[in-house]
Amino acid sequence: MYFFYHKKFDSRIWKKHPERRKYYLKDLLDNGLIIGKSPVEAEEVLGRNESHSMKEDRWTYTLYTDTGIQRKYFLALYFKDGRISKARKEFKILY
């Protein structure tokens, strides 16, 4: 398990330096900074949807990869009625 120094969310750094996103995730989620936002507003704050999925109601943003346990972590946003209804950290197993 990794513990990261958490920082106050900064949209500019989130978009410009994806390798630093893990430090901003806690503030983003704990303070509900994106809940209720439209897709346009989400893109203004987080940048373009990085998901390779065809699902329009779920966007993802890469956080980091843990090669030791073969997992890729990302922020997942779920939309309902055109607004973000849920945001959480998820992972996928790399094989």
Coordinates of C-alpha atoms in Angstrom, one line a residue:
M1 CA 0.0 0.0 0.0
Y2 CA 1.2 3.5 -0.8
F3 CA 0.6 6.6 1.1
F4 CA 0.9 9.9 -0.7
Y5 CA 1.4 13.4 0.6
H6 CA -2.0 15.0 -0.1
K7 CA -2.3 18.5 -1.5
K8 CA -5.1 21.0 -2.1
F9 CA -6.5 20.3 -5.6
D10 CA -5.0 22.4 -8.4
S11 CA -6.7 22.1 -11.8
R12 CA -3.7 23.5 -13.7
I13 CA -1.3 21.0 -12.2
W14 CA -3.8 18.1 -12.6
K15 CA -4.0 18.8 -16.3
K16 CA -0.4 19.7 -17.0
H17 CA 1.3 17.1 -14.8
P18 CA -0.6 13.8 -14.8
E19 CA 2.2 12.1 -12.8
R20 CA 1.2 14.3 -9.8
R21 CA -2.5 13.5 -9.8
K22 CA -2.2 11.0 -7.0
Y23 CA -1.4 13.9 -4.6
Y24 CA -4.6 15.8 -5.4
L25 CA -7.1 12.9 -5.5
K26 CA -8.0 13.0 -1.8
D27 CA -8.9 16.7 -1.8
L28 CA -10.8 16.2 -5.0
L29 CA -12.9 13.3 -3.6
D30 CA -13.2 14.3 0.0
N31 CA -14.4 17.8 -0.7
G32 CA -16.8 16.9 -3.6
L33 CA -15.1 19.4 -5.9
I34 CA -16.6 17.8 -9.0
I35 CA -19.8 16.2 -7.9
G36 CA -22.7 17.9 -9.8
K37 CA -20.6 19.2 -12.6
S38 CA -21.6 18.9 -16.2
P39 CA -19.3 17.2 -18.8
V40 CA -18.2 20.6 -20.0
E41 CA -17.4 21.8 -16.4
A42 CA -15.6 18.5 -15.7
E43 CA -13.4 19.0 -18.8
E44 CA -12.6 22.6 -17.7
V45 CA -11.5 21.3 -14.3
L46 CA -9.9 18.0 -15.2
G47 CA -9.1 18.1 -18.9
R48 CA -10.3 15.8 -21.6
N49 CA -11.8 12.4 -20.7
E50 CA -9.1 9.8 -21.0
S51 CA -11.4 6.8 -21.1
H52 CA -11.1 4.4 -24.0
S53 CA -14.5 3.1 -23.3
M54 CA -17.5 3.9 -25.4
K55 CA -19.6 4.5 -22.3
E56 CA -20.7 8.2 -22.3
D57 CA -21.8 8.0 -18.6
R58 CA -18.3 7.0 -17.3
W59 CA -15.1 9.0 -17.7
T60 CA -11.6 8.1 -16.4
Y61 CA -8.4 9.8 -15.6
T62 CA -5.1 7.9 -15.1
L63 CA -3.6 8.4 -11.6
Y64 CA -0.6 6.0 -11.4
T65 CA 0.5 2.4 -12.1
D66 CA 1.8 0.1 -9.4
T67 CA 4.0 -2.4 -11.3
G68 CA 4.7 -4.3 -8.1
I69 CA 1.2 -5.6 -7.8
Q70 CA 0.3 -5.1 -11.5
R71 CA -2.4 -2.5 -11.1
K72 CA -3.3 0.7 -12.9
Y73 CA -5.2 3.2 -10.7
F74 CA -7.5 5.9 -12.1
L75 CA -10.2 8.4 -11.2
A76 CA -13.6 7.2 -12.4
L77 CA -16.5 9.7 -12.9
Y78 CA -20.1 8.5 -13.3
F79 CA -22.7 10.8 -14.9
K80 CA -26.4 10.7 -14.3
D81 CA -28.8 13.1 -16.0
G82 CA -25.9 15.0 -17.5
R83 CA -24.1 15.7 -14.1
I84 CA -21.4 13.9 -12.2
S85 CA -23.2 11.8 -9.6
K86 CA -20.2 9.7 -8.3
A87 CA -16.5 10.0 -8.4
R88 CA -14.1 7.3 -7.0
K89 CA -10.7 5.7 -7.3
E90 CA -10.7 2.4 -9.2
F91 CA -8.1 0.1 -10.6
K92 CA -7.6 -2.5 -13.2
I93 CA -5.3 -5.5 -13.1
L94 CA -2.5 -5.5 -15.7
Y95 CA -1.6 -8.7 -17.3

